[in-house]
CSV table of C-alpha atoms (C1' of nucleotides) in Angstrom, one decimal:
chain,number,residue,atom,x,y,z
A,1313,MET,CA,-8.0,16.9,20.1
A,1314,THR,CA,-4.3,16.8,19.9
A,1315,VAL,CA,-4.3,18.5,16.5
A,1316,SER,CA,-1.4,20.7,17.5
A,1317,ILE,CA,-0.9,23.1,14.7
A,1318,GLU,CA,2.2,25.1,14.4
A,1319,ALA,CA,1.5,28.1,16.4
A,1320,GLY,CA,-0.3,30.8,14.6
A,1321,ARG,CA,-0.3,29.2,11.2
A,1322,GLY,CA,-3.6,29.2,9.5
A,1323,ALA,CA,-3.5,25.7,8.2
A,1324,ALA,CA,-2.1,22.3,9.1
A,1325,ALA,CA,1.0,21.3,7.2
A,1326,PRO,CA,-0.2,19.9,3.9
A,1327,GLY,CA,2.6,17.3,3.9
A,1328,ASP,CA,1.8,15.8,7.2
A,1329,ALA,CA,1.3,12.1,6.3
A,1330,PHE,CA,0.2,11.3,9.9
A,1331,ASN,CA,-2.8,13.4,9.5
A,1332,GLY,CA,-5.5,11.4,7.8
A,1333,ASP,CA,-6.9,14.5,6.2
A,1334,CYS,CA,-3.8,16.0,4.7
A,1335,PRO,CA,-2.7,15.7,1.1
A,1336,GLY,CA,0.5,14.2,2.3
A,1337,ARG,CA,-1.4,11.1,3.3
A,1338,THR,CA,-2.8,10.8,-0.2
A,1339,VAL,CA,0.7,11.1,-1.6
A,1340,LEU,CA,2.0,8.5,0.7
A,1341,ASN,CA,-0.7,6.2,-0.4
A,1342,HIS,CA,0.0,6.7,-4.1
A,1343,VAL,CA,3.7,6.2,-3.7
A,1344,CYS,CA,3.6,3.5,-1.1
A,1345,SER,CA,0.8,1.4,-2.7
A,1346,ARG,CA,1.0,-2.1,-3.8
A,1347,TRP,CA,2.3,-1.1,-7.2
A,1348,GLY,CA,3.3,2.6,-6.9
A,1349,THR,CA,6.8,1.9,-5.5
A,1350,LEU,CA,7.6,-0.7,-8.1
A,1351,ILE,CA,6.4,1.4,-11.0
A,1352,LEU,CA,8.5,4.4,-9.9
A,1353,LEU,CA,11.5,2.2,-9.4
A,1354,SER,CA,11.1,0.6,-12.8
A,1355,LEU,CA,11.7,4.0,-14.4
A,1356,ARG,CA,15.0,4.7,-12.7
A,1357,ASP,CA,17.1,4.1,-15.8
A,1358,GLY,CA,15.1,6.1,-18.2
A,1359,PRO,CA,11.8,6.0,-20.2
A,1360,VAL,CA,10.1,2.6,-20.3
A,1361,ARG,CA,7.2,1.5,-22.5
A,1362,PHE,CA,3.9,0.2,-21.2
A,1363,SER,CA,4.5,-3.4,-22.2
A,1364,ALA,CA,8.0,-3.4,-20.8
A,1365,LEU,CA,6.6,-2.2,-17.4
A,1366,ARG,CA,4.1,-4.9,-17.5
A,1367,ASP,CA,6.8,-7.5,-18.0
A,1368,THR,CA,9.1,-6.0,-15.4
A,1369,ILE,CA,6.7,-5.9,-12.6
A,1370,GLY,CA,5.7,-9.4,-11.9
A,1371,GLY,CA,2.0,-10.0,-11.3
A,1372,ILE,CA,0.6,-6.6,-12.2
A,1373,SER,CA,-2.4,-6.5,-14.5
A,1374,GLU,CA,-2.7,-4.1,-17.4
A,1375,LYS,CA,-5.6,-2.5,-15.6
A,1376,MET,CA,-3.7,-1.8,-12.4
A,1377,LEU,CA,-0.7,-0.7,-14.4
A,1378,SER,CA,-2.7,1.8,-16.4
A,1379,GLN,CA,-4.6,3.0,-13.3
A,1380,ASN,CA,-1.4,3.6,-11.3
A,1381,LEU,CA,0.3,5.2,-14.2
A,1382,ARG,CA,-2.5,7.7,-14.5
A,1383,THR,CA,-2.4,8.6,-10.8
A,1384,LEU,CA,1.3,9.1,-10.8
A,1385,THR,CA,1.2,11.1,-13.9
A,1386,ARG,CA,-1.5,13.3,-12.4
A,1387,ASP,CA,0.7,13.7,-9.3
A,1388,GLY,CA,3.5,15.1,-11.5
A,1389,LEU,CA,5.8,12.2,-10.6
A,1390,ILE,CA,6.0,10.6,-14.0
A,1391,GLU,CA,5.5,11.9,-17.6
A,1392,ARG,CA,3.7,10.2,-20.4
A,1393,SER,CA,4.9,10.6,-24.0
A,1394,VAL,CA,3.6,9.3,-27.2
A,1395,GLU,CA,5.4,8.7,-30.4
A,1396,PRO,CA,2.8,9.0,-33.1
A,1397,ASP,CA,3.6,5.7,-34.8
A,1398,SER,CA,1.5,2.9,-35.8
A,1399,PRO,CA,1.4,0.8,-33.7
A,1400,PRO,CA,1.6,3.5,-31.1
A,1401,LYS,CA,4.6,3.8,-28.8
A,1402,VAL,CA,3.9,5.2,-25.4
A,1403,SER,CA,6.6,5.5,-22.8
A,1404,TYR,CA,6.8,6.8,-19.3
A,1405,ALA,CA,9.6,8.6,-17.5
A,1406,LEU,CA,10.3,10.1,-14.2
A,1407,THR,CA,9.9,13.8,-13.8
A,1408,ASP,CA,12.4,15.7,-11.7
A,1409,LEU,CA,10.0,15.5,-8.8
A,1410,GLY,CA,9.6,11.8,-9.3
A,1411,ARG,CA,13.3,11.3,-9.5
A,1412,GLU,CA,13.9,12.8,-6.1
A,1413,LEU,CA,11.5,10.4,-4.7
A,1414,THR,CA,13.3,7.4,-6.0
A,1415,ILE,CA,16.2,8.1,-3.7
A,1416,PRO,CA,14.5,6.9,-0.5
A,1417,LEU,CA,12.6,4.4,-2.5
A,1418,GLU,CA,15.8,2.9,-3.8
A,1419,GLY,CA,17.1,2.7,-0.2
A,1420,LEU,CA,14.0,0.8,0.6
A,1421,LEU,CA,14.5,-1.6,-2.3
A,1422,ASP,CA,18.1,-2.2,-1.3
A,1423,TRP,CA,17.1,-2.9,2.2
A,1424,ILE,CA,14.6,-5.5,1.0
A,1425,GLY,CA,17.2,-7.0,-1.3
A,1426,SER,CA,19.6,-7.5,1.5
A,1427,ARG,CA,17.4,-8.1,4.5
A,1428,THR,CA,14.5,-10.2,3.3
A,1429,ILE,CA,16.3,-13.3,4.3
A,1430,GLU,CA,16.4,-12.0,7.9
A,1431,VAL,CA,12.7,-11.3,7.8
A,1432,VAL,CA,11.9,-14.8,6.5
A,1433,LYS,CA,14.0,-16.2,9.4
A,1434,ALA,CA,12.1,-14.1,11.9
A,1435,GLN,CA,8.8,-15.3,10.5
A,1436,ARG,CA,9.8,-18.9,10.8
A,1437,ARG,CA,11.1,-18.3,14.4
A,1438,HIS,CA,7.8,-16.6,15.2
A,1439,ASP,CA,5.7,-19.4,13.7
A,1440,ARG,CA,7.6,-22.1,15.6
A,1441,GLN,CA,7.0,-20.3,18.8
A,1442,HIS,CA,3.4,-19.6,18.3
A,1443,LYS,CA,2.2,-22.8,16.6
A,1444,PRO,CA,3.8,-25.4,18.8
A,1445,GLY,CA,2.0,-27.9,16.5
A,1446,ALA,CA,0.7,-30.9,18.5
B,1191,MET,CA,2.6,-19.8,-16.5
B,1192,THR,CA,5.1,-17.3,-17.8
B,1193,VAL,CA,7.1,-17.7,-14.6
B,1194,SER,CA,10.2,-16.8,-16.5
B,1195,ILE,CA,13.1,-16.9,-14.1
B,1196,GLU,CA,16.2,-14.9,-15.0
B,1197,ALA,CA,18.2,-17.3,-17.1
B,1198,GLY,CA,21.5,-18.3,-15.7
B,1199,ARG,CA,21.1,-17.4,-12.0
B,1200,GLY,CA,20.8,-20.5,-9.9
B,1201,ALA,CA,17.9,-19.2,-7.9
B,1202,ALA,CA,15.7,-16.2,-7.9
B,1203,ALA,CA,16.9,-13.8,-5.3
B,1204,PRO,CA,14.5,-14.0,-2.3
B,1205,GLY,CA,14.7,-10.3,-1.9
B,1206,ASP,CA,13.6,-9.5,-5.5
B,1207,ALA,CA,10.6,-7.3,-5.0
B,1208,PHE,CA,9.9,-7.2,-8.7
B,1209,ASN,CA,9.2,-10.9,-8.7
B,1210,GLY,CA,5.6,-11.5,-7.7
B,1211,ASP,CA,6.6,-14.8,-6.1
B,1212,CYS,CA,9.5,-13.7,-4.0
B,1213,PRO,CA,9.4,-13.1,-0.3
B,1214,GLY,CA,10.8,-9.7,-1.0
B,1215,ARG,CA,7.4,-8.8,-2.6
B,1216,THR,CA,5.7,-9.7,0.6
B,1217,VAL,CA,8.0,-7.6,2.7
B,1218,LEU,CA,7.5,-4.7,0.4
B,1219,ASN,CA,3.8,-5.0,0.8
B,1220,HIS,CA,4.0,-5.2,4.6
B,1221,VAL,CA,6.3,-2.2,4.9
B,1222,CYS,CA,4.8,-0.1,2.2
B,1223,SER,CA,1.2,-0.7,3.0
B,1224,ARG,CA,-1.4,1.8,3.9
B,1225,TRP,CA,-0.4,1.7,7.5
B,1226,GLY,CA,2.9,-0.1,7.7
B,1227,THR,CA,5.1,2.9,6.9
B,1228,LEU,CA,3.3,5.1,9.4
B,1229,ILE,CA,3.5,2.5,12.2
B,1230,LEU,CA,7.2,2.0,11.7
B,1231,LEU,CA,7.9,5.7,11.6
B,1232,SER,CA,5.8,6.3,14.7
B,1233,LEU,CA,8.3,4.1,16.6
B,1234,ARG,CA,11.4,6.1,15.6
B,1235,ASP,CA,11.8,7.8,19.0
B,1236,GLY,CA,11.4,4.8,21.2
B,1237,PRO,CA,8.7,2.4,22.5
B,1238,VAL,CA,5.1,3.6,22.1
B,1239,ARG,CA,2.0,2.2,23.6
B,1240,PHE,CA,-1.0,0.9,21.6
B,1241,SER,CA,-3.3,3.8,22.4
B,1242,ALA,CA,-0.6,6.3,21.7
B,1243,LEU,CA,-0.1,4.8,18.2
B,1244,ARG,CA,-3.8,4.9,17.6
B,1245,ASP,CA,-3.8,8.5,18.4
B,1246,THR,CA,-0.7,9.4,16.4
B,1247,ILE,CA,-1.8,7.7,13.2
B,1248,GLY,CA,-4.8,9.7,12.0
B,1249,GLY,CA,-7.7,7.5,10.8
B,1250,ILE,CA,-6.4,4.1,11.7
B,1251,SER,CA,-8.8,1.7,13.4
B,1252,GLU,CA,-7.9,-0.5,16.3
B,1253,LYS,CA,-8.4,-3.5,14.1
B,1254,MET,CA,-6.0,-2.4,11.5
B,1255,LEU,CA,-3.5,-1.2,14.0
B,1256,SER,CA,-3.6,-4.5,15.8
B,1257,GLN,CA,-3.4,-6.5,12.6
B,1258,ASN,CA,-0.4,-4.6,11.2
B,1259,LEU,CA,1.3,-4.7,14.5
B,1260,ARG,CA,1.1,-8.5,14.5
B,1261,THR,CA,2.4,-8.7,11.0
B,1262,LEU,CA,5.3,-6.4,11.6
B,1263,THR,CA,6.1,-8.3,14.8
B,1264,ARG,CA,6.1,-11.6,13.0
B,1265,ASP,CA,8.5,-10.0,10.4
B,1266,GLY,CA,10.9,-9.2,13.1
B,1267,LEU,CA,10.7,-5.5,12.5
B,1268,ILE,CA,9.1,-4.5,15.8
B,1269,GLU,CA,8.9,-6.0,19.2
B,1270,ARG,CA,6.0,-6.3,21.6
B,1271,SER,CA,6.5,-6.0,25.3
B,1272,VAL,CA,4.1,-6.2,28.2
B,1273,GLU,CA,4.4,-4.7,31.6
B,1274,PRO,CA,2.2,-7.0,33.7
B,1275,ASP,CA,0.2,-4.2,35.3
B,1276,SER,CA,-3.5,-3.8,35.8
B,1277,PRO,CA,-4.5,-2.2,33.6
B,1278,PRO,CA,-2.0,-3.8,31.2
B,1279,LYS,CA,0.7,-1.7,29.5
B,1280,VAL,CA,1.7,-3.0,26.2
B,1281,SER,CA,4.3,-1.2,24.1
B,1282,TYR,CA,5.9,-1.6,20.7
B,1283,ALA,CA,9.5,-0.8,19.7
B,1284,LEU,CA,11.6,-1.1,16.6
B,1285,THR,CA,14.1,-4.0,16.5
B,1286,ASP,CA,17.5,-3.4,15.0
B,1287,LEU,CA,16.2,-4.8,11.7
B,1288,GLY,CA,13.3,-2.4,11.8
B,1289,ARG,CA,15.4,0.5,12.7
B,1290,GLU,CA,17.5,0.1,9.6
B,1291,LEU,CA,14.4,0.2,7.6
B,1292,THR,CA,13.3,3.5,9.0
B,1293,ILE,CA,16.2,5.3,7.4
B,1294,PRO,CA,14.8,5.1,3.8
B,1295,LEU,CA,11.3,5.5,5.2
B,1296,GLU,CA,12.3,8.7,6.9
B,1297,GLY,CA,13.7,9.9,3.6
B,1298,LEU,CA,10.3,9.2,2.1
B,1299,LEU,CA,8.5,11.0,4.8
B,1300,ASP,CA,10.7,14.0,4.5
B,1301,TRP,CA,10.2,14.1,0.8
B,1302,ILE,CA,6.4,14.1,1.4
B,1303,GLY,CA,6.7,16.8,3.9
B,1304,SER,CA,8.6,19.1,1.6
B,1305,ARG,CA,7.1,18.2,-1.8
B,1306,THR,CA,3.5,17.5,-1.2
B,1307,ILE,CA,2.8,21.1,-2.2
B,1308,GLU,CA,4.4,20.5,-5.6
B,1309,VAL,CA,2.3,17.4,-6.0
B,1310,VAL,CA,-0.9,19.2,-5.3
B,1311,LYS,CA,0.0,21.9,-7.8
B,1312,ALA,CA,0.7,19.2,-10.4
B,1313,GLN,CA,-2.7,17.7,-9.7
B,1314,ARG,CA,-4.5,21.0,-10.2
B,1315,ARG,CA,-2.6,21.7,-13.4
B,1316,HIS,CA,-3.5,18.3,-14.7
B,1317,ASP,CA,-7.1,18.6,-13.7
B,1318,ARG,CA,-7.4,22.0,-15.5
B,1319,GLN,CA,-5.9,20.6,-18.7
B,1320,HIS,CA,-8.0,17.4,-18.8
B,1321,LYS,CA,-11.3,18.7,-17.6
B,1322,PRO,CA,-11.7,21.8,-19.8
B,1323,GLY,CA,-15.1,22.2,-18.1
B,1324,ALA,CA,-17.8,23.4,-20.5
C,821,DC,C1',0.6,-1.7,-28.9
C,822,DA,C1',-1.7,0.7,-25.4
C,823,DG,C1',-5.6,1.3,-23.3
C,824,DC,C1',-10.5,1.8,-21.4
C,825,DA,C1',-15.2,-0.4,-19.9
C,826,DT,C1',-17.5,-3.9,-17.7
C,827,DC,C1',-18.3,-7.4,-14.7
C,828,DC,C1',-17.2,-10.2,-10.9
C,829,DA,C1',-14.2,-12.2,-7.0
C,830,DA,C1',-11.3,-11.2,-3.2
C,831,DA,C1',-9.3,-8.5,0.1
C,832,DA,C1',-9.0,-4.5,3.0
C,833,DG,C1',-11.2,-1.9,6.1
C,834,DG,C1',-14.7,0.0,9.5
C,835,DA,C1',-18.3,-0.3,13.3
C,836,DT,C1',-19.7,-2.6,17.0
C,837,DA,C1',-19.8,-5.7,20.7
C,838,DC,C1',-17.3,-8.3,23.9
C,839,DT,C1',-13.0,-10.2,26.9
C,840,DG,C1',-8.8,-10.6,30.1
D,131,DC,C1',-5.9,-0.7,28.5
D,132,DA,C1',-5.3,-3.7,24.8
D,133,DG,C1',-7.0,-6.3,22.3
D,134,DT,C1',-10.3,-10.2,19.6
D,135,DA,C1',-14.6,-11.7,16.9
D,136,DT,C1',-18.2,-10.7,14.0
D,137,DC,C1',-20.6,-8.5,10.5
D,138,DC,C1',-21.0,-5.6,6.8
D,139,DT,C1',-19.3,-2.0,3.4
D,140,DT,C1',-15.8,-0.3,0.4
D,141,DT,C1',-11.9,-0.8,-2.3
D,142,DT,C1',-8.9,-3.4,-5.0
D,143,DG,C1',-7.8,-6.4,-8.4
D,144,DG,C1',-8.3,-9.7,-12.3
D,145,DA,C1',-10.4,-11.5,-16.7
D,146,DT,C1',-12.4,-10.5,-20.7
D,147,DG,C1',-13.8,-8.0,-24.6
D,148,DC,C1',-13.4,-3.9,-27.5
D,149,DT,C1',-11.2,0.5,-29.5
D,150,DG,C1',-7.6,3.7,-32.1
DNA sequence: CAGCATCCAAAAGGATACTG
DNA sequence: CAGTATCCTTTTGGATGCTG
């Protein structure tokens, strides 16, 4: 089995995302999930409240938002804080760990912002060539 | 309903990943899917054959590999080429568009490689505090 | 307001069998 | 080798209703 482990080391690198059994894969899946990236990026400019997140991220349900928020909090990437008011005010913010992560994520977002048009063109080109319709 | 488009702007930016209806969201989902990121990153060092990809990406099934490969090809991010041999040799390579994308993606992978340990620690800390067992 | 629980629909994903 | 097709399981996600 091609599980080449760094000579001598007792364990495979935990951060190896290519290895389906490594924690790194789990982290990748949390961060790079349907909603994870958008949630993290929504927090770039400071703490944001639950309802604001829901409004910022088009199409997310409260259930999914809540669920992802819990996962990312557990991962130490974001932090939850409650102001004991009535009605309650809960906001979420990036931790230092999470903030590091937004650097490549922002690069990804920027790329999408500028290159999506190219992708759409490619899709159309592809569809024309492969569905020579009648 | 509630399709509030940012007032003032003539059209919603196609690349706005925060908007659930924009092509940018679709692109984000293709790139940042369970397998998309790993496939793209597997192609960093040049063309790779189907079976090699399957072996590199731990846990992926042939079905998912094939499916994602088709999607990313349609998006213009990777390119499929066949050497007409018997048995056939098919390989996949990044396009210029796809290569740009690997820059932030690589940043993400690097972060995972170096910070996964911190994430695991955070998870354990969290679990200890929230499951005060007995 | 922020959220969890429940129920149900839809999509992703895996195993297997089969083709050029 | 490099897939496709089919079937079936698992996961994801949404709608709704209820709490502090």
